[in-house]
Amino acid sequence: MYFSRNRYRVISIRFFLYAVILFSSYLCVSFYLMSESMNFTSKIRVQNITAIKLPNVVVHLDLKGFPPKLSYLKALLPTLQELGVTGLLIEYEDMFPYEGRLVNLSTKYAYNKTELKDFLQTVIHFGFDVIPLVQTFGHMEHVLKNKEFAHLRELPTQSNVICPSKSESRLLIRHMLEQIIKFHQSILPLKYFHIGADEVYHINKCKQCLQRHETNATIYLKHVKETTDFVKEISPQTTVLLWDDMLRKISIKDWGHAKNLRAEPVYWRYNMKEKISHAALYQYHKNFDDIWIASAFKGADGMTATLPIVQDRLSNHLDWMLLIQNYKFGGEVDTHSFKGIILTGWSRYFHGAPPCELLPVAIPSLYLNLLLIKKFREGHDMTNSHDTIDFFHKNLKDDLTEWLRCGETVDLDDIETKACSFNGDDLYKVIFNSDMIISHITYNMELILKYYTDDEYRQHNIQMYNKYLTDMWFLESKMKKVLARYYYDNLRMIHSGRPRQRKMITERSTRRSLGEALNY
Ligand SMILES: *[C@@H]1O[C@H](CO)[C@@H](O)[C@H](O)[C@H]1NC(C)=O
Ligand SMILES: *[C@@H]1O[C@H](CO)[C@@H](O)[C@H](O)[C@H]1NC(C)=O
Ligand SMILES: *[C@@H]1O[C@H](CO)[C@@H](O)[C@H](O)[C@H]1NC(C)=O
Ligand SMILES: *[C@@H]1O[C@H](CO)[C@@H](O)[C@H](O)[C@H]1NC(C)=O
Ligand SMILES: [Zn+2]
């Protein structure tokens, strides 16, 4: 009895010891893993690397909302060249002058062929590749909203996705590609062509598609392959690009249909919060010749954003650079070299959406991120930092000040106060100030509606409203004047949209008075 109890005690002590050892090794391992992952996000380690190989740096011109004057775009070219840009991805949408049967795909304000040709010649003069982008599956609203093409929709009530199973759809896409490719080929050799193919929200919904008894992935891949083959047929030397988000979801068993897809995917990611799918990247690596990446210098901070959040845009680019500077696929010794980066600059989230940030006000963000990429490509010595802001202060602040030609050293959030002189500075100030004025007025209106509803305030409130009306008129005329420098005077592409209120705006606008803001 005594013996066995003793033995029991020995066993339980041993068990206890095992448990302690197990538990502490669990703690050690998880602490190690946690600190590793924390390190990755909280400390920016920039090795004094040999320059990263990233042959293409492409800026996206999204003309599907607020298309700028071509003279403005031309004026940007020399600086873009100096900042290391190698190409422009031009998303014409309805701004390309389609002809014949396709004439209704263009807005009546589309650029004409003469001015477009002149613009493209200037672009080539600076040595840029021109990469036209034509949506060929989803985001085809400017096509499918027309009566004569509405019957080609995948869903009768949705104008975004075309049905890939109808022969007429294929013919339509072929005609679009032919018109765009032939126009460009008469001016320049087309090294690259982008077929879009992102965000295809409705696949396999119409009767004809369902009758194929194929998976969504198969239908998607077959259509993309057919489109790629059209491009190759018209222009055999051209490399076809597509956005990767639909590919990212494809399960391994469906990848078979991608085997002879002669296209190169562009992995897009605009937000630090989204995790990179290394599994998808690995599939691309196995199935395609090359992989591109895409970031956003504007158009990723809210559907009705008025100014890009520069810090977030920088984080997006920095994050990509840190990822690719030492990216190795499993089992490979060499760092993988990605084919290029596309800095997207969205003008609208989709055809029917209100405009988001305008190009001129996103110039600081564009230049900043181009400077960052340039440093990585040239292999500059960069100082380790604990976050994006710290990195900016240590490695980019002086360059940005110089490239924006500012009177004093700029920070990420005080560009409007530093007497900068860049291509778009006046619009930047007007938009910044109008954001402040609008939030000031909104704030005060809310106060009035909440606390000053009694009759005794009536006269005072009317006075306030009138003052606000005057302020808004003043603002409108000022804004029209400045906008006319960048946009055609009919302001035709201005779709109404509520301006987004910037973060921190109320605090700032209460610090600076309204009069001060108006007299910037
Ligand atoms: C373009 O749209 C108009 C108005 O709906 C229509 O009358 C015209 O026939 C269309 N043009 C073509 C070429 O389909
Ligand atoms: C094309 O546009 C240019 C400049 O906007 C204009 O001067 C020219 O007359 C237009 N050409 C045609 C054929 O409409
Ligand atoms: C295929 O796509 C449709 C939407 O177009 C969706 O409802 C359906 O769940 C998808 N099927 C699979 C297997 O993902
Ligand atoms: C890092 O590289 C730069 C130029 O490539 C060089 O001037 C610098 O001395 C290097 N720094 C270190 C610490 O190796
Ligand atoms: Zn269909």
Coordinates of C-alpha atoms and ligand atoms in Angstrom, one line a residue:
M1 CA 0.0 0.0 0.0
Y2 CA 2.7 2.4 1.1
F3 CA 4.9 1.3 -1.7
S4 CA 2.4 1.8 -4.4
R5 CA 1.4 5.2 -3.0
N6 CA 5.0 6.2 -3.2
R7 CA 5.3 4.9 -6.6
Y8 CA 2.2 6.8 -7.6
R9 CA 3.8 10.0 -6.2
V10 CA 7.0 9.3 -8.3
I11 CA 4.9 8.9 -11.4
S12 CA 2.9 12.1 -10.8
I13 CA 6.1 14.1 -10.2
R14 CA 7.5 12.7 -13.4
F15 CA 4.3 13.5 -15.2
F16 CA 4.4 17.0 -13.8
L17 CA 8.0 17.5 -14.9
Y18 CA 7.1 16.3 -18.4
A19 CA 4.2 18.7 -18.5
V20 CA 6.4 21.6 -17.3
I21 CA 9.0 20.8 -20.0
L22 CA 6.4 20.5 -22.7
F23 CA 4.7 23.6 -21.7
S24 CA 7.8 25.7 -21.5
S25 CA 9.1 24.5 -24.9
Y26 CA 5.6 25.3 -26.2
L27 CA 6.1 28.8 -24.8
C28 CA 9.5 29.2 -26.2
V29 CA 8.5 28.1 -29.7
S30 CA 5.4 30.3 -29.7
F31 CA 7.4 33.2 -28.3
Y32 CA 9.9 32.7 -31.1
L33 CA 7.3 32.5 -33.8
M34 CA 5.5 35.5 -32.4
S35 CA 8.6 37.7 -32.2
E36 CA 9.5 36.6 -35.7
S37 CA 6.2 37.7 -37.0
M38 CA 6.2 40.9 -34.9
N39 CA 9.6 41.7 -36.1
F40 CA 8.5 41.4 -39.7
T41 CA 5.8 44.0 -39.2
S42 CA 7.2 46.2 -36.6
K43 CA 10.8 46.5 -37.7
I44 CA 11.8 47.3 -41.3
R45 CA 15.0 45.5 -42.1
V46 CA 16.6 46.8 -45.2
Q47 CA 19.7 44.9 -46.0
N48 CA 22.4 46.7 -48.0
I49 CA 21.4 44.7 -50.9
T50 CA 22.6 44.4 -54.3
A51 CA 19.9 46.2 -56.3
I52 CA 16.7 44.3 -56.7
K53 CA 15.9 43.1 -60.1
L54 CA 12.6 44.6 -61.2
P55 CA 12.9 45.5 -64.9
N56 CA 9.6 47.2 -65.4
V57 CA 8.1 50.1 -63.5
V58 CA 4.7 50.9 -64.9
V59 CA 2.3 53.7 -64.0
H60 CA -1.4 53.1 -64.5
L61 CA -3.4 55.8 -66.1
D62 CA -7.1 55.0 -65.3
L63 CA -9.1 57.1 -67.8
K64 CA -12.5 55.8 -66.7
G65 CA -13.2 58.8 -64.5
F66 CA -11.9 62.3 -64.8
P67 CA -9.7 61.8 -67.8
P68 CA -7.1 64.6 -67.7
K69 CA -6.1 66.9 -70.5
L70 CA -3.5 65.1 -72.6
S71 CA -1.4 68.2 -72.3
Y72 CA -1.3 67.6 -68.6
L73 CA -0.3 64.0 -69.0
K74 CA 2.4 65.0 -71.4
A75 CA 3.8 67.5 -68.9
L76 CA 4.3 64.7 -66.4
L77 CA 6.4 62.5 -68.7
P78 CA 9.9 64.0 -68.2
T79 CA 9.7 63.7 -64.4
L80 CA 8.3 60.1 -64.6
Q81 CA 11.2 59.2 -66.8
E82 CA 13.7 60.6 -64.4
L83 CA 12.0 58.7 -61.6
G84 CA 12.6 55.4 -63.3
V85 CA 9.3 54.7 -65.0
T86 CA 9.6 52.4 -67.9
G87 CA 6.0 52.2 -69.1
L88 CA 2.4 53.4 -68.9
L89 CA -0.6 51.1 -68.5
I90 CA -3.4 53.0 -70.2
E91 CA -6.9 52.0 -69.3
Y92 CA -8.9 53.9 -71.9
E93 CA -12.3 52.4 -71.1
D94 CA -14.8 54.7 -72.8
M95 CA -12.1 57.3 -73.7
F96 CA -10.8 55.4 -76.7
P97 CA -12.4 56.4 -80.0
Y98 CA -14.0 53.2 -81.1
E99 CA -15.4 53.1 -84.6
G100 CA -18.1 51.4 -86.7
R101 CA -20.3 49.0 -84.8
L102 CA -18.4 49.8 -81.6
V103 CA -18.9 53.6 -81.7
N104 CA -21.2 53.5 -78.7
L105 CA -18.5 52.0 -76.5
S106 CA -16.9 55.5 -76.4
T107 CA -18.2 58.5 -74.6
K108 CA -18.9 61.4 -76.9
Y109 CA -16.0 63.2 -75.2
A110 CA -13.5 60.5 -76.0
Y111 CA -10.0 61.6 -77.1
N112 CA -9.9 61.7 -80.9
K113 CA -7.3 59.7 -82.9
T114 CA -5.2 62.7 -83.9
E115 CA -4.6 63.9 -80.4
L116 CA -4.2 60.4 -79.0
K117 CA -1.6 59.6 -81.7
D118 CA 0.3 62.8 -80.8
F119 CA 0.2 61.9 -77.2
L120 CA 1.4 58.3 -77.7
Q121 CA 4.2 59.6 -79.9
T122 CA 5.4 61.8 -77.1
V123 CA 5.2 58.8 -74.7
I124 CA 7.4 56.8 -77.0
H125 CA 9.8 59.7 -77.4
F126 CA 10.5 59.3 -73.7
G127 CA 11.2 55.6 -74.2
F128 CA 8.1 54.3 -72.3
D129 CA 6.3 51.1 -73.2
V130 CA 2.7 51.8 -73.8
I131 CA 0.5 49.0 -72.4
P132 CA -3.2 49.4 -73.4
L133 CA -5.7 47.8 -71.0
V134 CA -9.0 46.5 -72.3
Q135 CA -11.4 44.7 -70.0
T136 CA -12.6 41.5 -71.6
F137 CA -14.7 39.7 -69.0
G138 CA -15.8 41.7 -65.9
H139 CA -15.9 45.5 -65.6
M140 CA -17.4 45.8 -69.1
E141 CA -20.1 48.3 -68.1
H142 CA -19.3 50.8 -70.7
V143 CA -20.0 48.1 -73.3
L144 CA -22.8 46.2 -71.8
K145 CA -24.8 49.3 -70.7
N146 CA -25.6 49.9 -74.4
K147 CA -28.9 48.6 -75.7
E148 CA -27.2 46.8 -78.7
F149 CA -24.9 44.7 -76.4
A150 CA -27.1 44.2 -73.3
H151 CA -28.2 40.7 -74.5
L152 CA -24.5 39.6 -74.0
R153 CA -24.6 40.1 -70.2
E154 CA -24.1 37.1 -68.0
L155 CA -27.0 38.4 -65.9
P156 CA -29.7 40.5 -67.5
T157 CA -29.7 43.0 -64.7
Q158 CA -26.0 43.4 -64.3
S159 CA -23.9 45.3 -66.8
N160 CA -20.5 44.3 -65.5
V161 CA -19.9 40.8 -66.8
I162 CA -20.1 39.5 -70.3
C163 CA -21.3 35.9 -71.0
P164 CA -18.3 34.0 -72.3
S165 CA -20.4 31.2 -73.9
K166 CA -22.0 33.3 -76.6
S167 CA -20.2 33.5 -80.0
E168 CA -21.4 37.1 -80.3
S169 CA -19.5 38.0 -77.1
R170 CA -16.3 36.5 -78.5
L171 CA -16.8 38.5 -81.7
L172 CA -17.4 41.7 -79.8
I173 CA -14.2 41.2 -77.7
R174 CA -12.3 40.4 -80.8
H175 CA -13.4 43.6 -82.5
M176 CA -12.5 45.7 -79.5
L177 CA -9.1 44.1 -79.3
E178 CA -8.5 44.6 -83.1
Q179 CA -9.4 48.3 -83.0
I180 CA -7.2 49.1 -80.1
I181 CA -4.2 46.9 -81.1
K182 CA -4.2 48.1 -84.7
F183 CA -4.4 51.7 -83.7
H184 CA -1.4 51.3 -81.4
Q185 CA 0.6 49.2 -83.8
S186 CA 0.4 51.9 -86.4
I187 CA 2.3 54.1 -83.9
L188 CA 4.5 51.7 -81.8
P189 CA 5.4 48.1 -81.3
L190 CA 3.2 46.6 -78.6
K191 CA 5.4 44.7 -76.2
Y192 CA 2.6 44.2 -73.7
F193 CA -1.2 44.2 -73.7
H194 CA -3.4 43.9 -70.6
I195 CA -6.7 42.1 -70.8
G196 CA -8.0 43.0 -67.3
A197 CA -10.1 40.0 -66.4
D198 CA -10.4 40.9 -62.7
E199 CA -13.4 40.9 -60.4
V200 CA -15.6 38.7 -62.6
Y201 CA -18.5 38.7 -60.1
H202 CA -20.9 36.5 -62.1
I203 CA -19.7 33.3 -63.7
N204 CA -21.7 30.3 -64.7
K205 CA -25.1 31.9 -64.1
C206 CA -26.8 32.1 -67.5
K207 CA -28.5 29.1 -69.1
Q208 CA -25.9 28.7 -71.8
C209 CA -23.0 28.7 -69.3
L210 CA -24.7 26.3 -67.0
Q211 CA -25.3 23.9 -69.9
R212 CA -21.6 23.5 -70.3
H213 CA -21.4 21.6 -67.0
E214 CA -18.0 23.1 -66.2
T215 CA -16.6 24.6 -63.0
N216 CA -16.4 28.3 -62.6
A217 CA -12.6 28.1 -62.8
T218 CA -12.7 26.2 -66.1
I219 CA -15.1 28.7 -67.6
Y220 CA -12.9 31.5 -66.5
L221 CA -9.6 30.0 -67.7
K222 CA -11.0 29.0 -71.0
H223 CA -12.3 32.5 -71.7
V224 CA -9.1 34.1 -70.6
K225 CA -7.1 31.7 -72.8
E226 CA -9.3 32.4 -75.8
T227 CA -8.9 36.2 -75.3
T228 CA -5.1 35.8 -74.9
D229 CA -5.0 33.8 -78.1
F230 CA -6.9 36.5 -80.0
V231 CA -4.3 39.1 -78.9
K232 CA -1.5 36.7 -79.9
E233 CA -3.2 36.1 -83.3
I234 CA -3.4 39.8 -84.1
S235 CA 0.0 40.6 -82.6
P236 CA 2.2 37.6 -82.1
Q237 CA 5.1 39.4 -80.4
T238 CA 2.9 40.8 -77.6
T239 CA 3.0 39.5 -74.1
V240 CA -0.4 39.4 -72.5
L241 CA -1.0 40.5 -68.9
L242 CA -4.0 39.9 -66.6
W243 CA -5.0 40.8 -63.1
D244 CA -4.6 37.8 -60.8
D245 CA -7.4 37.9 -58.3
M246 CA -9.6 35.3 -60.1
L247 CA -6.6 33.0 -60.5
R248 CA -5.8 33.4 -56.8
K249 CA -9.0 31.5 -55.9
I250 CA -8.5 28.6 -58.3
S251 CA -7.9 25.3 -56.5
I252 CA -5.0 23.2 -57.5
K253 CA -7.1 20.6 -59.3
D254 CA -8.4 23.2 -61.7
W255 CA -5.1 24.5 -62.7
G256 CA -4.8 22.1 -65.6
H257 CA -6.7 24.5 -67.9
A258 CA -4.1 27.2 -67.2
K259 CA -1.2 25.1 -68.5
N260 CA -1.1 26.6 -72.0
L261 CA -2.3 30.0 -71.0
R262 CA 0.2 32.3 -72.6
A263 CA -0.3 35.2 -70.2
E264 CA 1.5 36.7 -67.3
P265 CA -0.4 37.4 -64.0
V266 CA -0.2 40.6 -62.1
Y267 CA -0.5 40.0 -58.4
W268 CA -2.3 43.1 -57.0
R269 CA -2.3 44.1 -53.4
Y270 CA -3.0 47.6 -52.2
N271 CA -3.4 47.1 -48.5
M272 CA -1.0 45.9 -45.8
K273 CA -3.8 44.0 -44.1
E274 CA -4.3 41.6 -46.9
K275 CA -2.1 38.5 -46.6
I276 CA 0.0 37.5 -49.6
S277 CA -0.9 34.1 -50.9
H278 CA 2.4 32.4 -51.3
A279 CA 0.6 29.3 -52.5
A280 CA -0.9 31.3 -55.4
L281 CA 2.5 32.9 -56.2
Y282 CA 3.9 29.4 -56.3
Q283 CA 1.2 28.3 -58.8
Y284 CA 2.0 31.3 -61.0
H285 CA 5.7 30.5 -60.8
K286 CA 5.0 27.0 -62.0
N287 CA 2.5 27.8 -64.6
F288 CA 3.6 31.1 -66.2
D289 CA 6.8 32.6 -67.6
D290 CA 6.8 35.6 -65.4
I291 CA 5.0 37.3 -62.5
W292 CA 4.2 41.0 -62.1
I293 CA 3.1 42.8 -58.9
A294 CA 0.8 45.8 -58.5
S295 CA 0.5 48.4 -55.8
A296 CA -1.7 51.6 -55.6
F297 CA -0.5 55.2 -55.5
K298 CA -4.1 56.4 -55.4
G299 CA -7.7 55.0 -55.6
A300 CA -7.4 52.6 -52.7
D301 CA -8.4 54.7 -49.8
G302 CA -12.1 54.8 -50.2
M303 CA -14.6 55.0 -53.0
T304 CA -15.1 58.8 -52.5
A305 CA -11.7 59.7 -51.2
T306 CA -10.5 63.1 -52.1
L307 CA -6.8 62.8 -51.2
P308 CA -4.7 59.6 -51.0
I309 CA -3.5 58.6 -47.5
V310 CA 0.1 59.0 -48.3
Q311 CA 1.4 57.0 -45.4
D312 CA -0.7 54.0 -46.3
R313 CA 0.3 54.3 -50.0
L314 CA 4.0 54.3 -48.9
S315 CA 3.4 51.3 -46.6
N316 CA 1.9 49.4 -49.5
H317 CA 4.9 50.0 -51.7
L318 CA 7.5 49.5 -49.0
D319 CA 5.8 46.2 -48.0
W320 CA 6.1 45.0 -51.6
M321 CA 9.8 46.0 -51.8
L322 CA 10.6 44.2 -48.6
L323 CA 8.8 41.1 -49.8
I324 CA 10.5 40.9 -53.1
Q325 CA 14.0 42.0 -52.1
N326 CA 14.7 38.4 -50.9
Y327 CA 11.9 36.3 -52.3
K328 CA 12.8 32.7 -52.8
F329 CA 10.5 29.9 -54.0
G330 CA 10.7 26.7 -52.1
G331 CA 13.7 24.6 -53.1
E332 CA 15.4 27.4 -55.1
V333 CA 18.6 29.1 -54.1
D334 CA 18.3 32.3 -56.1
T335 CA 16.1 35.2 -55.2
H336 CA 13.2 35.3 -57.6
S337 CA 13.1 38.3 -59.9
F338 CA 9.7 39.6 -60.6
K339 CA 9.1 41.1 -64.0
G340 CA 7.8 44.4 -63.0
I341 CA 5.6 46.5 -60.7
I342 CA 2.4 48.4 -61.8
L343 CA 1.6 51.4 -59.7
T344 CA -2.1 51.5 -60.1
G345 CA -3.9 54.9 -59.8
W346 CA -7.7 54.2 -59.8
S347 CA -10.0 57.0 -60.8
R348 CA -13.3 55.2 -60.0
Y349 CA -13.9 51.9 -58.4
F350 CA -16.2 50.9 -61.3
H351 CA -17.9 52.6 -64.3
G352 CA -20.9 53.9 -62.3
A353 CA -19.1 54.9 -59.2
P354 CA -18.3 58.5 -58.1
P355 CA -14.7 59.6 -58.8
C356 CA -12.0 59.0 -56.2
E357 CA -8.7 60.9 -55.9
L358 CA -7.7 63.0 -58.9
L359 CA -4.4 62.4 -60.6
P360 CA -2.9 65.9 -59.8
V361 CA -3.5 65.6 -56.1
A362 CA -1.9 62.2 -56.1
I363 CA 1.4 63.4 -57.5
P364 CA 3.2 63.5 -54.1
S365 CA 2.2 59.9 -53.5
L366 CA 3.3 58.9 -57.0
Y367 CA 6.7 60.6 -56.8
L368 CA 7.3 59.3 -53.3
N369 CA 6.6 55.7 -54.2
L370 CA 8.7 56.0 -57.4
L371 CA 11.6 57.3 -55.3
L372 CA 11.2 54.4 -53.0
I373 CA 11.2 51.8 -55.9
K374 CA 14.2 53.6 -57.5
K375 CA 16.2 53.3 -54.3
F376 CA 15.5 49.6 -54.1
R377 CA 16.3 49.0 -57.8
E378 CA 19.5 51.0 -57.6
G379 CA 20.5 49.2 -54.3
H380 CA 21.0 52.3 -52.2
D381 CA 22.2 52.0 -48.6
M382 CA 19.0 52.5 -46.5
T383 CA 18.7 52.8 -42.8
N384 CA 16.8 50.2 -40.8
S385 CA 13.6 51.6 -39.2
H386 CA 10.9 50.6 -36.9
D387 CA 8.0 51.6 -39.1
T388 CA 6.9 53.3 -42.3
I389 CA 7.1 56.8 -40.9
D390 CA 10.5 56.2 -39.4
F391 CA 11.6 54.8 -42.7
F392 CA 10.3 57.9 -44.5
H393 CA 12.2 60.2 -42.2
K394 CA 15.5 58.3 -42.5
N395 CA 15.4 57.5 -46.2
L396 CA 13.0 59.5 -48.3
K397 CA 12.1 62.8 -46.7
D398 CA 14.9 64.9 -48.4
D399 CA 14.3 63.3 -51.8
L400 CA 10.6 64.0 -51.6
T401 CA 11.2 67.6 -50.6
E402 CA 13.5 68.0 -53.6
W403 CA 11.3 66.3 -56.2
L404 CA 8.2 68.3 -55.0
R405 CA 10.3 71.4 -55.0
C406 CA 9.2 72.4 -51.5
G407 CA 10.4 75.5 -49.7
E408 CA 10.9 73.5 -46.5
T409 CA 11.3 69.9 -45.6
V410 CA 8.0 68.1 -46.1
D411 CA 6.4 65.5 -43.9
L412 CA 3.9 62.9 -45.0
D413 CA 0.9 65.0 -43.9
D414 CA 1.8 68.7 -44.3
I415 CA 2.5 69.0 -48.0
E416 CA -0.1 71.8 -48.4
T417 CA 1.8 74.0 -46.0
K418 CA 5.4 73.7 -47.4
A419 CA 5.3 76.0 -50.4
C420 CA 5.7 73.0 -52.8
S421 CA 5.8 73.5 -56.5
F422 CA 4.8 70.3 -58.4
N423 CA 2.5 69.6 -61.3
G424 CA -0.8 69.7 -59.4
D425 CA 0.1 71.8 -56.3
D426 CA -2.7 74.3 -56.8
L427 CA -5.4 71.6 -57.1
Y428 CA -3.9 69.9 -54.1
K429 CA -4.3 73.0 -52.0
V430 CA -7.8 73.6 -53.2
I431 CA -8.9 70.1 -52.5
F432 CA -7.2 70.0 -49.1
N433 CA -8.9 73.3 -48.1
S434 CA -12.3 72.3 -49.5
D435 CA -12.1 69.1 -47.4
M436 CA -11.5 71.3 -44.4
I437 CA -14.2 73.8 -45.2
I438 CA -16.8 71.1 -45.9
S439 CA -16.0 69.2 -42.7
H440 CA -16.1 72.5 -40.8
I441 CA -19.5 73.3 -42.2
T442 CA -20.8 69.8 -41.6
Y443 CA -19.6 69.9 -38.1
N444 CA -21.3 73.2 -37.3
M445 CA -24.5 72.2 -39.1
E446 CA -24.6 69.1 -36.9
L447 CA -24.2 71.3 -33.8
I448 CA -26.9 73.6 -34.9
L449 CA -29.3 70.7 -35.6
K450 CA -28.5 69.2 -32.2
Y451 CA -28.3 72.0 -29.8
Y452 CA -29.6 75.2 -31.4
T453 CA -33.0 74.3 -32.5
D454 CA -35.0 76.7 -30.3
D455 CA -36.7 79.8 -31.9
E456 CA -34.3 82.2 -30.2
Y457 CA -31.5 80.9 -32.4
R458 CA -33.5 81.2 -35.6
Q459 CA -32.0 84.4 -36.8
H460 CA -28.5 83.4 -35.9
N461 CA -28.9 80.1 -37.7
I462 CA -30.1 81.7 -40.9
Q463 CA -27.1 84.0 -40.8
M464 CA -24.9 81.0 -40.4
Y465 CA -26.5 79.1 -43.3
N466 CA -26.1 82.1 -45.6
K467 CA -22.5 82.4 -44.7
Y468 CA -22.0 78.7 -45.5
L469 CA -23.7 79.1 -48.8
T470 CA -21.5 82.0 -49.7
D471 CA -18.5 80.0 -48.7
M472 CA -19.6 77.1 -50.9
W473 CA -20.1 79.3 -53.9
F474 CA -16.7 80.8 -53.4
L475 CA -15.3 77.4 -53.2
E476 CA -17.1 76.2 -56.3
S477 CA -15.9 79.0 -58.4
K478 CA -12.3 78.6 -57.1
M479 CA -12.4 74.9 -57.7
K480 CA -13.7 75.2 -61.3
K481 CA -11.0 77.7 -62.1
V482 CA -8.2 75.4 -60.9
L483 CA -9.8 72.2 -62.3
A484 CA -9.9 73.8 -65.8
R485 CA -6.1 73.7 -65.8
Y486 CA -6.2 69.9 -65.7
Y487 CA -9.5 68.9 -67.2
Y488 CA -11.5 69.9 -70.3
D489 CA -13.7 72.9 -69.6
N490 CA -17.0 71.1 -70.0
L491 CA -16.1 69.3 -66.7
R492 CA -18.0 66.5 -68.3
M493 CA -16.6 63.7 -66.5
I494 CA -17.4 65.0 -63.1
H495 CA -19.9 62.6 -61.7
S496 CA -21.5 63.7 -58.5
G497 CA -20.1 62.1 -55.4
R498 CA -19.9 63.1 -51.8
P499 CA -16.4 64.1 -50.7
R500 CA -15.0 61.8 -48.1
Q501 CA -14.1 63.4 -44.8
R502 CA -10.4 63.0 -44.2
K503 CA -9.2 61.5 -40.9
M504 CA -8.2 64.1 -38.4
I505 CA -9.9 66.8 -40.4
T506 CA -12.2 68.0 -37.6
E507 CA -9.4 68.5 -35.2
R508 CA -7.4 70.4 -37.8
S509 CA -10.2 72.4 -39.1
T510 CA -11.2 73.6 -35.7
R511 CA -7.6 74.7 -35.2
R512 CA -7.5 76.7 -38.4
S513 CA -10.4 79.0 -38.9
L514 CA -12.6 79.0 -41.9
G515 CA -11.4 82.4 -43.1
E516 CA -7.8 81.2 -42.9
A517 CA -8.6 78.1 -44.9
L518 CA -10.3 80.2 -47.6
N519 CA -7.4 82.6 -47.9
Y520 CA -4.8 79.9 -48.2
Ligands
LIG1 C1 -25.6 53.8 -80.8 O1 -26.6 54.1 -79.9 C2 -27.7 54.8 -80.5 C3 -28.7 55.2 -79.3 O2 -29.0 54.1 -78.6 C4 -28.3 54.0 -81.5 O3 -29.4 54.7 -82.1 C5 -27.3 53.6 -82.6 O4 -27.9 52.7 -83.5 C6 -26.1 52.9 -81.9 N1 -25.0 52.7 -82.9 C7 -24.6 51.5 -83.2 C8 -23.5 51.5 -84.3 O5 -25.1 50.5 -82.8
LIG2 C1 -9.0 66.3 -82.1 O1 -8.7 67.0 -80.9 C2 -7.9 68.2 -81.1 C3 -7.5 68.7 -79.8 O2 -8.4 68.4 -78.8 C4 -8.6 69.2 -82.0 O3 -7.8 70.3 -82.1 C5 -8.9 68.5 -83.3 O4 -9.7 69.4 -84.1 C6 -9.7 67.2 -83.1 N1 -9.7 66.5 -84.4 C7 -10.8 66.0 -84.9 C8 -10.7 65.3 -86.2 O5 -11.9 66.1 -84.3
LIG3 C1 -19.6 29.8 -59.2 O1 -19.9 31.2 -59.3 C2 -21.2 31.5 -58.9 C3 -21.4 33.0 -59.0 O2 -21.2 33.4 -60.3 C4 -21.4 31.1 -57.4 O3 -22.7 31.4 -57.0 C5 -21.0 29.7 -57.2 O4 -21.0 29.4 -55.8 C6 -19.7 29.4 -57.8 N1 -19.4 28.0 -57.6 C7 -18.3 27.6 -57.0 C8 -18.1 26.1 -57.0 O5 -17.5 28.3 -56.5
LIG4 C1 25.8 50.0 -48.9 O1 25.9 50.2 -50.3 C2 26.3 51.5 -50.7 C3 26.2 51.7 -52.2 O2 25.7 50.6 -52.9 C4 27.7 51.8 -50.2 O3 28.1 53.1 -50.6 C5 27.7 51.6 -48.7 O4 29.0 51.8 -48.2 C6 27.2 50.3 -48.3 N1 27.0 50.2 -46.8 C7 27.4 49.2 -46.1 C8 27.2 49.3 -44.6 O5 27.9 48.2 -46.6
ZN5 ZN -23.2 32.8 -69.8

